[in-house]
Structure formats: structure tokens, C-alpha cells
PDB file of C-alpha atoms and ligand atoms in Angstrom:
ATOM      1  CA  UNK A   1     -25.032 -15.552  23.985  1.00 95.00           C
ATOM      2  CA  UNK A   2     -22.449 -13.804  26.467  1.00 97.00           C
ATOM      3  CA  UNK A   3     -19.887 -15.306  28.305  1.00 96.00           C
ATOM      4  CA  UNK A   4     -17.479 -13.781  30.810  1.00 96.00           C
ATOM      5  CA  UNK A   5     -14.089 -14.489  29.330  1.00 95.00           C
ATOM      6  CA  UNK A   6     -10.801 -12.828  30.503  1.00 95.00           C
ATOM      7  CA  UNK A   7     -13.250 -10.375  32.226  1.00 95.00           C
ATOM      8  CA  UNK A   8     -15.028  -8.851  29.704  1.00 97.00           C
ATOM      9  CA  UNK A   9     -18.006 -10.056  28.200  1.00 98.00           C
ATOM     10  CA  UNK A  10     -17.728 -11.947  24.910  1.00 98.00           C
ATOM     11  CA  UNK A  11     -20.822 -12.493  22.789  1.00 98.00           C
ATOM     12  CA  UNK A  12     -20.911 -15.567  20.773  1.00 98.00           C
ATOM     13  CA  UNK A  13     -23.199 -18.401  18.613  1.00 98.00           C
ATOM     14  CA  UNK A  14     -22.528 -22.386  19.034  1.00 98.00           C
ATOM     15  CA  UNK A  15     -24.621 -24.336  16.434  1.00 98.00           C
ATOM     16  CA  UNK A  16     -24.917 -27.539  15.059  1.00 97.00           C
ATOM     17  CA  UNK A  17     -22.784 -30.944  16.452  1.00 97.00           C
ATOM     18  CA  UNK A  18     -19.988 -32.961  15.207  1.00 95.00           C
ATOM     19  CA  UNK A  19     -16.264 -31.295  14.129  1.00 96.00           C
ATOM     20  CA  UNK A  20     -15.970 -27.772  16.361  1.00 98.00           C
ATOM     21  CA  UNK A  21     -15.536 -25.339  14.004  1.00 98.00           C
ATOM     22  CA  UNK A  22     -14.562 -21.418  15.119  1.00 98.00           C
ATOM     23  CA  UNK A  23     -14.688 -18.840  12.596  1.00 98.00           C
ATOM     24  CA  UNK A  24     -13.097 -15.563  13.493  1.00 98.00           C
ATOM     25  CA  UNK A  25     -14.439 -12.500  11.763  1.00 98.00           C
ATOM     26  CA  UNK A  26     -12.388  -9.573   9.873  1.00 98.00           C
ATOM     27  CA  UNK A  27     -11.643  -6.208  10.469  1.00 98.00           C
ATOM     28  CA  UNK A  28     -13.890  -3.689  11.091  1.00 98.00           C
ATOM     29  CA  UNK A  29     -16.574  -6.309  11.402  1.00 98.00           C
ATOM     30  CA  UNK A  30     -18.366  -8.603  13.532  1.00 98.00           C
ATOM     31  CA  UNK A  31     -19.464 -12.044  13.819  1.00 98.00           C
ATOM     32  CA  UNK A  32     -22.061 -11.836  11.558  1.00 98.00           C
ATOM     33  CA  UNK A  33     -19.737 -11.758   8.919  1.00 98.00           C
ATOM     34  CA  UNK A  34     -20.060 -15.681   8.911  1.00 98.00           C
ATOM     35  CA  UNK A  35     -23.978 -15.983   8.580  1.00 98.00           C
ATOM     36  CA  UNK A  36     -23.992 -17.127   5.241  1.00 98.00           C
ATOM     37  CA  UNK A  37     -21.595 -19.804   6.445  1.00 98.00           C
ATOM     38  CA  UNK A  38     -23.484 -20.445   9.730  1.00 98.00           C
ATOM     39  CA  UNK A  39     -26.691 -20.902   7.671  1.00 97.00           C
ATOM     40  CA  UNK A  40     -25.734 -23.780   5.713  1.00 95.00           C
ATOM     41  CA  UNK A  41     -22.836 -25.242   7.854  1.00 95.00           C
ATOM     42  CA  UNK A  42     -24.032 -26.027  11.015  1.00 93.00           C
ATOM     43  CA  UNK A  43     -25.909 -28.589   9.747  1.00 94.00           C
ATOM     44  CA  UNK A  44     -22.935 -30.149   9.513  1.00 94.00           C
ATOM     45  CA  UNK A  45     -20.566 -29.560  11.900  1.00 96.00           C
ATOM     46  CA  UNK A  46     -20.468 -27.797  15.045  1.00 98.00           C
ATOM     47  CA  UNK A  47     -20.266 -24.019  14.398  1.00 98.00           C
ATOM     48  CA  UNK A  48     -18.515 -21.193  16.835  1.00 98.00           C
ATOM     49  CA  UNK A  49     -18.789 -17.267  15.613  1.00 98.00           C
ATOM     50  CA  UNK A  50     -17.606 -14.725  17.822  1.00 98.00           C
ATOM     51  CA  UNK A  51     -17.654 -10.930  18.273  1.00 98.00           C
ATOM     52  CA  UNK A  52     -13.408 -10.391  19.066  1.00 98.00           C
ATOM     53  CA  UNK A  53     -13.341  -7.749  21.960  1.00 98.00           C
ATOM     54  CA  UNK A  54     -14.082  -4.937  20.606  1.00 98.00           C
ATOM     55  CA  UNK A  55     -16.889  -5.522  18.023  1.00 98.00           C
ATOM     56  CA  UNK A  56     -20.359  -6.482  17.910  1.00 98.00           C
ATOM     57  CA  UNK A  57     -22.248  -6.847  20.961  1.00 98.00           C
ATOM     58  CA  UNK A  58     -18.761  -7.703  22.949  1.00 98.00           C
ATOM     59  CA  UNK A  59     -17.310  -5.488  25.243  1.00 97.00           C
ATOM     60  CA  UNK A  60     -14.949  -2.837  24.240  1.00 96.00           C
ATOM     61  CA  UNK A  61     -12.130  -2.053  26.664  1.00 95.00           C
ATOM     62  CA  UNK A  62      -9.789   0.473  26.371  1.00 92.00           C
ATOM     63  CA  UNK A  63      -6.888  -1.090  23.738  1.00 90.00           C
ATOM     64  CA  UNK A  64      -4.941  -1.965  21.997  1.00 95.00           C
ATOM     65  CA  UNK A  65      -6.381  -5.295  21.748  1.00 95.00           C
ATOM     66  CA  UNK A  66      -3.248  -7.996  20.453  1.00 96.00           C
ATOM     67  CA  UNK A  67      -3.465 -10.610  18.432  1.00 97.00           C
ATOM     68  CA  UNK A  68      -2.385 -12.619  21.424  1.00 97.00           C
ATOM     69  CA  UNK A  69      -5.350 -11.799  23.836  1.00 97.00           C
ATOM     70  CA  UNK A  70      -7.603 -12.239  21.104  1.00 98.00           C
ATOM     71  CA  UNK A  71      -6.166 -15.777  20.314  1.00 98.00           C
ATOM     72  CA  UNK A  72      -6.094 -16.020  24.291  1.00 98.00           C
ATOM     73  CA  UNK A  73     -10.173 -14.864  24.442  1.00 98.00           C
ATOM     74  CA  UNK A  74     -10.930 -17.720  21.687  1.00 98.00           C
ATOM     75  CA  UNK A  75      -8.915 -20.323  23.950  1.00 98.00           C
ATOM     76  CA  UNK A  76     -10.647 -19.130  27.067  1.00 98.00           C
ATOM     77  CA  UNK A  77     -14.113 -19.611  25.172  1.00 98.00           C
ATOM     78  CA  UNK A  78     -13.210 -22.834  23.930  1.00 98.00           C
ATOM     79  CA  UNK A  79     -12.758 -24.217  27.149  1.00 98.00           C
ATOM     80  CA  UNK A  80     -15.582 -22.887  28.609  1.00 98.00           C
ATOM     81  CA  UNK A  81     -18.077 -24.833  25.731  1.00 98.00           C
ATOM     82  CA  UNK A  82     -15.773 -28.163  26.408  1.00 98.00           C
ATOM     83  CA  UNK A  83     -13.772 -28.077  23.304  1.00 98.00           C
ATOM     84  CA  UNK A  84     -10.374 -28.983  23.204  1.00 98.00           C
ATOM     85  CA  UNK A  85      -9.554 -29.193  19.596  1.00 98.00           C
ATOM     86  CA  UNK A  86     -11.379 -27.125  16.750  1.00 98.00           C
ATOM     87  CA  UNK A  87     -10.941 -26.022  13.020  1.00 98.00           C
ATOM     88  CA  UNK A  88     -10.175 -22.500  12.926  1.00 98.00           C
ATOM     89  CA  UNK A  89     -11.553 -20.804   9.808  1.00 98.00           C
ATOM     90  CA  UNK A  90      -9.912 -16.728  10.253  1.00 98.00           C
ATOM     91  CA  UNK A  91     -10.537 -14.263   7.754  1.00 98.00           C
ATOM     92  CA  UNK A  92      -8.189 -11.215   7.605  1.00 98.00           C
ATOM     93  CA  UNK A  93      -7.412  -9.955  11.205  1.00 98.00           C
ATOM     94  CA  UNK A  94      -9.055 -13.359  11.955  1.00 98.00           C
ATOM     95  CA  UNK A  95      -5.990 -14.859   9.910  1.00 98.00           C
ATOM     96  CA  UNK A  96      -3.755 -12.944  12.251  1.00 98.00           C
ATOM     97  CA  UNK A  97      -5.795 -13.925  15.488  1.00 98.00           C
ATOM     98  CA  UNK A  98      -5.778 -17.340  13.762  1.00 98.00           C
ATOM     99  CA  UNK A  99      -1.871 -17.536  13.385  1.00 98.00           C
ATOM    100  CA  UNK A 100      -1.758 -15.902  16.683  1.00 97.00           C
ATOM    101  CA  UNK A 101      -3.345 -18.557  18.127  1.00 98.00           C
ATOM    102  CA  UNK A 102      -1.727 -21.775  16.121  1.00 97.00           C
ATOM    103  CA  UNK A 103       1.605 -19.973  17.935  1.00 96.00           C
ATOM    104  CA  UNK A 104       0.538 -20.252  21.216  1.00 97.00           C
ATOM    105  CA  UNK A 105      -1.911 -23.212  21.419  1.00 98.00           C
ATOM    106  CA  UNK A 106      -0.862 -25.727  18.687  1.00 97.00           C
ATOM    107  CA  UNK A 107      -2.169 -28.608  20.242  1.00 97.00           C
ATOM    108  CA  UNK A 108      -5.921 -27.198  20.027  1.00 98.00           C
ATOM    109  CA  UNK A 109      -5.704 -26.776  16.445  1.00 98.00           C
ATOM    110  CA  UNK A 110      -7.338 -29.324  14.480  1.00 98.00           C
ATOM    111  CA  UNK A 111      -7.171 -28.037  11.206  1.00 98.00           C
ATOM    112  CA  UNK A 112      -6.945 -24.274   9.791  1.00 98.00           C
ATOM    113  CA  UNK A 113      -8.355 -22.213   7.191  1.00 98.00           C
ATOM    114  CA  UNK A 114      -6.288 -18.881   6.076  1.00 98.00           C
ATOM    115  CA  UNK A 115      -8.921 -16.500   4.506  1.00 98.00           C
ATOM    116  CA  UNK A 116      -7.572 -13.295   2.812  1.00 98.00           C
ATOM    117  CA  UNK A 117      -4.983 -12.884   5.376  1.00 98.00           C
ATOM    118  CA  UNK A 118      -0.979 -12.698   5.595  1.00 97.00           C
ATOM    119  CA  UNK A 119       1.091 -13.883   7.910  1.00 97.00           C
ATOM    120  CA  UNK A 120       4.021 -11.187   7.870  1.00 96.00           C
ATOM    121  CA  UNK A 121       3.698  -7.941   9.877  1.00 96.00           C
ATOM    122  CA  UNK A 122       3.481  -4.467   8.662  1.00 96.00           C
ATOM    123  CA  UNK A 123       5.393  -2.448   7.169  1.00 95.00           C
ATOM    124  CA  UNK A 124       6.420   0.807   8.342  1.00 96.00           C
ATOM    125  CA  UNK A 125       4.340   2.820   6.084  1.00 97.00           C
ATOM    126  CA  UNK A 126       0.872   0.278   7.030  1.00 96.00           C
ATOM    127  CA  UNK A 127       1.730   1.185  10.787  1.00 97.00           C
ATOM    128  CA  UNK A 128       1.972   4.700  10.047  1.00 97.00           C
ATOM    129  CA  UNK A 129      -1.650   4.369   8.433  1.00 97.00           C
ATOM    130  CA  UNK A 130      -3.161   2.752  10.795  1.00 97.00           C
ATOM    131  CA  UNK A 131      -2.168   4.821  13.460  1.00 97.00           C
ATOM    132  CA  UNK A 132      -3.749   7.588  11.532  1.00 97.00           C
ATOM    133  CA  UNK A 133      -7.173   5.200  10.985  1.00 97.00           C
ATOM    134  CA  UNK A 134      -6.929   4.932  14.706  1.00 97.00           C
ATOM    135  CA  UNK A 135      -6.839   8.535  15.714  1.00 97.00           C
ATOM    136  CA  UNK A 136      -9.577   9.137  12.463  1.00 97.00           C
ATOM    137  CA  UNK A 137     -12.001   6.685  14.265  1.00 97.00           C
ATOM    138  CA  UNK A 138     -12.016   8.589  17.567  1.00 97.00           C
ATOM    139  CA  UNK A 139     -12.103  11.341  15.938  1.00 98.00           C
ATOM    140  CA  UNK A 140     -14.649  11.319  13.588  1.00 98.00           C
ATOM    141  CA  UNK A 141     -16.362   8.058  14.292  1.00 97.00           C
ATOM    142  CA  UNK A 142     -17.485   4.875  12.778  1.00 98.00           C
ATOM    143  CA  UNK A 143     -19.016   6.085   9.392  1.00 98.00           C
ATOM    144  CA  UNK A 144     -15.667   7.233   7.620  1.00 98.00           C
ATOM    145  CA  UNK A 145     -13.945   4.715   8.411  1.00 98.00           C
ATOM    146  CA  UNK A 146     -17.083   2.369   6.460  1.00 98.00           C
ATOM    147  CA  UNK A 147     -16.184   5.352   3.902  1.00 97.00           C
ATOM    148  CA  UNK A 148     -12.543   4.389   3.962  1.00 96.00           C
ATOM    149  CA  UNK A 149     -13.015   0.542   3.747  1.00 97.00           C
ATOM    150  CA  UNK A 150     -15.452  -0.334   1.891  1.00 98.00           C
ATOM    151  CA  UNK A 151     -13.694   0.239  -1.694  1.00 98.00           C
ATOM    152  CA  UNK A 152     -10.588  -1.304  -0.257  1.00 98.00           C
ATOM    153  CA  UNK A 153     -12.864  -4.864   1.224  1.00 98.00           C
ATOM    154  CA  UNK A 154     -14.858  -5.362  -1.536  1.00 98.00           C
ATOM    155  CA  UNK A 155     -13.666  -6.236  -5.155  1.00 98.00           C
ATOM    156  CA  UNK A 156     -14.769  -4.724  -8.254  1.00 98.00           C
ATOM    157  CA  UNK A 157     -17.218  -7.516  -9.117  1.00 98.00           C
ATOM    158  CA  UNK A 158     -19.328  -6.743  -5.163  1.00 98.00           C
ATOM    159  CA  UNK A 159     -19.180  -3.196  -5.785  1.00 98.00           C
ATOM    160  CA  UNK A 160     -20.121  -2.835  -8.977  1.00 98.00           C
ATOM    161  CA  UNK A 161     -23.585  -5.518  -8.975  1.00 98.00           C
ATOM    162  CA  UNK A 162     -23.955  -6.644  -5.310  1.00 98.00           C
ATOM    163  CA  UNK A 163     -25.612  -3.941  -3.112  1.00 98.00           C
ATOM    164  CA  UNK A 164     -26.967  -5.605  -0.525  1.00 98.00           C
ATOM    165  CA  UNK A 165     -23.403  -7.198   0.249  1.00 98.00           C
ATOM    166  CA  UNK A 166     -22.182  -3.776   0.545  1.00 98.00           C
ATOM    167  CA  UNK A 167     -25.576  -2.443   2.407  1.00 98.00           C
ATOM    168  CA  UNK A 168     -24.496  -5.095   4.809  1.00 98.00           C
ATOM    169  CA  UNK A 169     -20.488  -4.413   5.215  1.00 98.00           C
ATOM    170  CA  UNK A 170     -21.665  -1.108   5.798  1.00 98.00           C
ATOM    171  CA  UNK A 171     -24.218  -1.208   8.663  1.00 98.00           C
ATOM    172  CA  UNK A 172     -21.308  -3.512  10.329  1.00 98.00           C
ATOM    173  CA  UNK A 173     -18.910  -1.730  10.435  1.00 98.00           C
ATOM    174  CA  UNK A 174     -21.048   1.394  11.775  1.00 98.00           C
ATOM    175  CA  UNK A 175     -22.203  -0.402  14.061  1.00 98.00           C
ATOM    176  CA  UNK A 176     -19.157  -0.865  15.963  1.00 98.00           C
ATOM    177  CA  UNK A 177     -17.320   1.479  18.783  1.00 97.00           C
ATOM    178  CA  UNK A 178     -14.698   3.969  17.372  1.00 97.00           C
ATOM    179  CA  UNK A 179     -12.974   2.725  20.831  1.00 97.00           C
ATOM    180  CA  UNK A 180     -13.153  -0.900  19.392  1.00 98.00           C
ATOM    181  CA  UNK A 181     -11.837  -0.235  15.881  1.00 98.00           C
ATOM    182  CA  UNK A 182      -9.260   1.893  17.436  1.00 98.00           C
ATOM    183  CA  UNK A 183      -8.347  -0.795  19.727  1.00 98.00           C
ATOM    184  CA  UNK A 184      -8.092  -2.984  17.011  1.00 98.00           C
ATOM    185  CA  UNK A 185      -6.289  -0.982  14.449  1.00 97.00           C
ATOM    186  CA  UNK A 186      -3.359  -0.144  17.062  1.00 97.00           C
ATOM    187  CA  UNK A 187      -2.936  -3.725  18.068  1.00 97.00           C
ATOM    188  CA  UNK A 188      -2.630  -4.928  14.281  1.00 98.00           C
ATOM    189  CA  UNK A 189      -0.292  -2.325  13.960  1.00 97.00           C
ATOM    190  CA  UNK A 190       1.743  -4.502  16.798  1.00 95.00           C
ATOM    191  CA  UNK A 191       1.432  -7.550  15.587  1.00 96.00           C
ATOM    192  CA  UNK A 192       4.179  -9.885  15.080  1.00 93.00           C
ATOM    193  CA  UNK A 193       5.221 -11.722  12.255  1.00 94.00           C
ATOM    194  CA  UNK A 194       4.285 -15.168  12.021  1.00 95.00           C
ATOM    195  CA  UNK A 195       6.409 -16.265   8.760  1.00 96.00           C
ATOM    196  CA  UNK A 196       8.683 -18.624  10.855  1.00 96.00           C
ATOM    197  CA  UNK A 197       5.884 -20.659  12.501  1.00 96.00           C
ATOM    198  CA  UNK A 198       4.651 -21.962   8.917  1.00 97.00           C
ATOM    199  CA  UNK A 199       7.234 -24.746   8.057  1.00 97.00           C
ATOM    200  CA  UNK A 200       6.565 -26.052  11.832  1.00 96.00           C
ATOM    201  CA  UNK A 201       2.557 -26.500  10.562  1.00 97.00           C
ATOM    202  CA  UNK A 202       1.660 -30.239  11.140  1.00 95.00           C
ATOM    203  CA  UNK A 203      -1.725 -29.399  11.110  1.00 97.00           C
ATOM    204  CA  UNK A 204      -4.017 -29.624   7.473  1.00 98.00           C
ATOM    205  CA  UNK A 205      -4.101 -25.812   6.372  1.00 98.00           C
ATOM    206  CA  UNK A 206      -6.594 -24.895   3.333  1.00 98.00           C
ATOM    207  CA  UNK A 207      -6.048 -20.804   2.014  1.00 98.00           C
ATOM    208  CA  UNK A 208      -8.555 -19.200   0.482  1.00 98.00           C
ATOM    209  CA  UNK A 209      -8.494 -15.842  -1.830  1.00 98.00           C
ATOM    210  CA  UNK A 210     -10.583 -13.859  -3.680  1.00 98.00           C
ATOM    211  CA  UNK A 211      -9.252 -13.248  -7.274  1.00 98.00           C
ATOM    212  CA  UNK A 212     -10.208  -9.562  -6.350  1.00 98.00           C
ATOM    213  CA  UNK A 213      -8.784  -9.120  -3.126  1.00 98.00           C
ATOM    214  CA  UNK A 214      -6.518  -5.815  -3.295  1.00 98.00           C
ATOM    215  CA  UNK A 215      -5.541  -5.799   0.222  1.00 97.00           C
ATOM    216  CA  UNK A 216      -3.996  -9.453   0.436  1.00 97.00           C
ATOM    217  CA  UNK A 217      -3.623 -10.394  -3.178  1.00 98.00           C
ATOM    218  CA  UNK A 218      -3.475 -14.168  -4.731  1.00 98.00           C
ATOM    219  CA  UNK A 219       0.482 -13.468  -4.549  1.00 97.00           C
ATOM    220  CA  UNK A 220      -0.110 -12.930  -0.744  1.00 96.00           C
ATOM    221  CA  UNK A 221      -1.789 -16.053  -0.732  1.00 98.00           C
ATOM    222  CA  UNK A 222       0.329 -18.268  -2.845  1.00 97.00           C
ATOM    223  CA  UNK A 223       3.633 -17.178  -0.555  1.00 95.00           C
ATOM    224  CA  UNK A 224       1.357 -18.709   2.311  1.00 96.00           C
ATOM    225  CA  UNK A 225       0.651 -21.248   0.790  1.00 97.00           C
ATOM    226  CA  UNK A 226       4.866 -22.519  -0.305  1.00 97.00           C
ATOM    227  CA  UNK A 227       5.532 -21.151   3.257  1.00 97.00           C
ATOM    228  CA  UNK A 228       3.488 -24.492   4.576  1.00 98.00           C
ATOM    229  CA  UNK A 229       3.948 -27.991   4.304  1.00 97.00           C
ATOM    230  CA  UNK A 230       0.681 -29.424   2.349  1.00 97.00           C
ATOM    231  CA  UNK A 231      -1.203 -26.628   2.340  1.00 98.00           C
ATOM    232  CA  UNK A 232      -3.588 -26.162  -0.267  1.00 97.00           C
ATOM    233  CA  UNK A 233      -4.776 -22.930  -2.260  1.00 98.00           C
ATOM    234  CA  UNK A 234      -8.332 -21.747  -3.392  1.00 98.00           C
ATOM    235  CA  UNK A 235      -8.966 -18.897  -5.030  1.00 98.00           C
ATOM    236  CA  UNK A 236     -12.718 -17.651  -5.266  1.00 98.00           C
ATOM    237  CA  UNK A 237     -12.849 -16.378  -8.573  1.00 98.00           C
ATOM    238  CA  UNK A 238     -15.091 -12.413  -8.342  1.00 98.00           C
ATOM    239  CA  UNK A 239     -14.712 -12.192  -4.865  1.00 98.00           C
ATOM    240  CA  UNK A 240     -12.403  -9.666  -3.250  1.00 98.00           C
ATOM    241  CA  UNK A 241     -11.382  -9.545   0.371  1.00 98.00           C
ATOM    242  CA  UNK A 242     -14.646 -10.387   1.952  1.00 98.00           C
ATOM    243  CA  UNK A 243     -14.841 -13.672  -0.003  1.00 98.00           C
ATOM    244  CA  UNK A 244     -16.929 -15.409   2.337  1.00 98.00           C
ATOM    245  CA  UNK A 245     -19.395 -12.931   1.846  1.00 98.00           C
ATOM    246  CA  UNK A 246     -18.880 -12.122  -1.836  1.00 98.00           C
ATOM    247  CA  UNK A 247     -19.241 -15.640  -3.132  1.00 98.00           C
ATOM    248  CA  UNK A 248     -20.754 -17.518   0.117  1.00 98.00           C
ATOM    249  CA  UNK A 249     -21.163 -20.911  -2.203  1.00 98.00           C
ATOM    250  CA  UNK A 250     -17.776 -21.184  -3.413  1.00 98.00           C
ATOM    251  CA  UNK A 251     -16.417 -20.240   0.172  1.00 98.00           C
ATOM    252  CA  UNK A 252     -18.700 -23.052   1.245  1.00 98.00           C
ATOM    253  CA  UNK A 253     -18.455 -25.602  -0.970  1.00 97.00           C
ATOM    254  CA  UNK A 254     -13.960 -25.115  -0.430  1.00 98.00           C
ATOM    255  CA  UNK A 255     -14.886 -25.043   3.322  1.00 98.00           C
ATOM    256  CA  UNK A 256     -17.153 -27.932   3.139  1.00 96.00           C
ATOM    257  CA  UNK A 257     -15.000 -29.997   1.570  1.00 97.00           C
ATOM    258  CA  UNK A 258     -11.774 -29.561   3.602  1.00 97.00           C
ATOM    259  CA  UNK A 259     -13.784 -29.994   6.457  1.00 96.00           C
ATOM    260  CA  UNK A 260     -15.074 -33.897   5.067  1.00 94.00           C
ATOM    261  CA  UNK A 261     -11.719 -34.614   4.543  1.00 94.00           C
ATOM    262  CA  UNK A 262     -10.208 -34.007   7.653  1.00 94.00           C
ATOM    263  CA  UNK A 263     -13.088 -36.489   8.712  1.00 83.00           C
ATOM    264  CA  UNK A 264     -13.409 -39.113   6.062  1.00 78.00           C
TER     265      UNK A 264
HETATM  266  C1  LIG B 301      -9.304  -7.160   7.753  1.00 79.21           C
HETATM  267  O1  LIG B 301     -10.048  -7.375   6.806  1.00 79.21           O
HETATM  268  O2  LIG B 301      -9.356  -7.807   8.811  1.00 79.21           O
HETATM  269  C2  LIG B 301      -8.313  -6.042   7.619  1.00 79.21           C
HETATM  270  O3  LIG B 301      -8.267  -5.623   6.292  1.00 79.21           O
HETATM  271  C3  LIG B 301      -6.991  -6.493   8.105  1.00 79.21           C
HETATM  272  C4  LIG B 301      -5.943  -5.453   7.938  1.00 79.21           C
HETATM  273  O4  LIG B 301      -6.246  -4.250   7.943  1.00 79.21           O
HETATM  274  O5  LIG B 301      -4.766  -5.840   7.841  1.00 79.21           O
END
């Protein structure tokens, strides 16, 4: 469905009733990213996926696209389907948008779950390459940058025995604009750090990992985790970065059960 939201046009999914849950997708994918979750979740809660700007069948304005008016695009969206308090389940970028958000809006955070993500900036050397990935996507388009990601989203275990999971990364990220993923890439480049929000958490906080992830390692995820208060740490064993998609019933079954607590 599209909605108008901070004047561009947002496409989006609301399923299911009870607990509002949002899940915000990685980067350079879309919302459907969360369909394995979507599937078997909303018949339990009350599931939100959205394309950020930029991806999927949302509109792609000229960037760079922060972490702020992504988190402020979520908010806007939130209000618009009456919900003033949600779970926020952010994988990645979606962990940055996620933490973005949690900054600015604390009071419409219910609960949050840190997928594969960090909360630290980047370094010099990351900004240099992704100002490069940037230029390479306008440049050359979608289809190397799939080239470029794929080994680096995907453990060892996906890549090596489960095709269709990367058939499926694949035709994602090729399906979105070179302008979004540029968009994208230069605002994450931006982004600020968001280490000295964690010990002011009051909010339950699950993090999830793949044991495969390369890009933000268990020790990535464990240094989230002692950064906040009561936060607890799962770690998807042969999954990499994608773990939601990698291992969809572990992801679940973590996911499912924060959620009941938060409730029982
Ligand atoms: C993602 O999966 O969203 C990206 O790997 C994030 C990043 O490049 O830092």
C-alpha cells in the first residue's frame, strides 16, 4: 500500500492485530526482506514492513537519505496507521534507522530488536568505501553492486547450500534504483554514532547475530549487548548477516519469544 509521508510516497504492508510490530529492512534491500517473518508472525501480532525511501516500490529522491529522516518517515507512518508505541525489529541499516529512531522518539518505542547491526559510526576507511560504492552504483548500476554484496551478506553456510536465498538477495537488490542505493550509501556514510544513547535504554532490547555474519561479527554484537542495560544476546548459529533470511525459524522462534514476553 502507499502512503504520502514527508512527501514522497512510502510503500508499506500492515498485517495481523495485537502488539505493533515494524520491521525495517537492510541495506541494499527492500521490505520483502521480512516475508518469511511476515508469513508466520502476523498471526500473532500486528506486523509493519516498509520499503525506506529509496528502495522497493518507494520513492527515490535525490539523497543522501539520513538515518534521521528515515527514523522520521517510520514515525510519520506510524502515526498515520494510529500507532503510538511499536516493537522495532531493524536489521543492519535498519539497526541504524532503528537507533536513529530510539534517539529521537523514545517514548514510541516499545521494545527493540538489534539485528546484525552496530551502533558506532564509520570509520574513515568504511566512509571512504562507501563513497566509492556510491559513485560505482551510478555508475555502473544495480547489478555490481549485487556482485559486490552478496559474498559479504551472506555467510558461508547460505552460499555454499542455499540458492534460492541467494536467487532472492539478488533479484532485490537489482531491483532497486542506483539513485536509491546511492542515496543510501552516502547517508550511512553520515551517520552518527549512537554508543552513548545505550546505557539510557529503559526499553527491553533483544540482539540477534548470525554466527557467520562478517560484516557485524558476534564481537559486534556482544559490545551491544554490555553497552545496554538487560539486553539479551542471540546468536543464530549458520546464518550470516541476513539472518532473518538465512535461518527464518530460529530468527522467529528468538523473535517470537521476546515478543510473548514483553506481553505475558
Ligand atoms: C546492511 O546490511 O544494511 C548494510 O550492510 C549496512 C552497512 O553497510 O553498514
Amino acid at each position: 500500500m502507499l502512503i504520502n509521508v514527508n512527501g514522497i510516497s512510502i510503500d508499506y504492508r500492515d498485517q495481523g492485530a495485537g502488539v505493533p510490530v515494524i520491521f525495517i529492512h537492510a541495506f541494499p534491500l527492500n521490505q520483502t526482506m521480512w516475508d518469511d517473518q511476515l508469513a508466520v508472525l502476523h498471526n500473532r501480532c500486528r506486523i509493519i514492513t516498509l520499503d525506506l525511501r529509496g528502495f522497493g516500490q518507494s520513492d527515490a529522491p535525490q539523497g543522501p537519505y539520513l538515518m534521521d529522516q528515515m527514523a522520521a518517515d517510520v514515525r510519520v507512518l506510524m502515526s498515520a496507521l494510529g500507532i503510538d508505541r511499536a516493537v522495532l525489529v531493524g536489521l543492519s541499516m535498519g539497526g541504524y534507522v532503528s537507533l536513529a529512531f530510539s534517539r529521537n522518539y523514545p517514548d514510541s518505542v516499545h521494545a527493540l530488536v538489534l539485528a546484525d547491526t552496530r551502533a558506532s559510526a564509520d570509520t574513515h576507511e568504511s566512509r571512504i568505501r562507501r563513497l566509492k560504492s556510491a559513485e560505482r552504483a551510478e555508475r555502473e548500476g544495480a547489478r555490481v553492486i549485487a556482485e559486490d554484496m552478496i559474498p559479504l551478506l551472506l555467510g558461508r553456510t547460505t552460499l555454499e547450500s542455499r540458492p534460492s536465498v541467494v536467487a532472492r538477495v539478488r533479484a532485490m537488490i537489482e531491483s532497486n534504483s542506483p539513485l536509491g542505493i546511492a542515496g543510501a550509501q552516502r547517508a550511512m556514510a553520515e551517520r552518527r554514532d549512537s554508543t552513548y544513547i545505550l546505557p539510557g535504554i529503559d526499553f527491553p532490547v533483544m540482539i540477534v547475530v548470525g554466527s557467520e555474519d562478517t560484516l557485524t561479527p558476534v564481537t559486534e554484537a556482544e559490545s551491544l549487548r554490555s553497552g545496554i542495560r538487560g539486553a539479551r544476546l542471540r546468536v543464530i548459529e549458520g546464518a550470516g548477516h541476513l539472518s532473518n533470511m538465512e535461518r527464518p525459524e530460529e530468527f522467529n522462534s528468538a523473535l517470537l519469544e521476546f515478543i510473548e514476553q514483553l506481553t505475558s
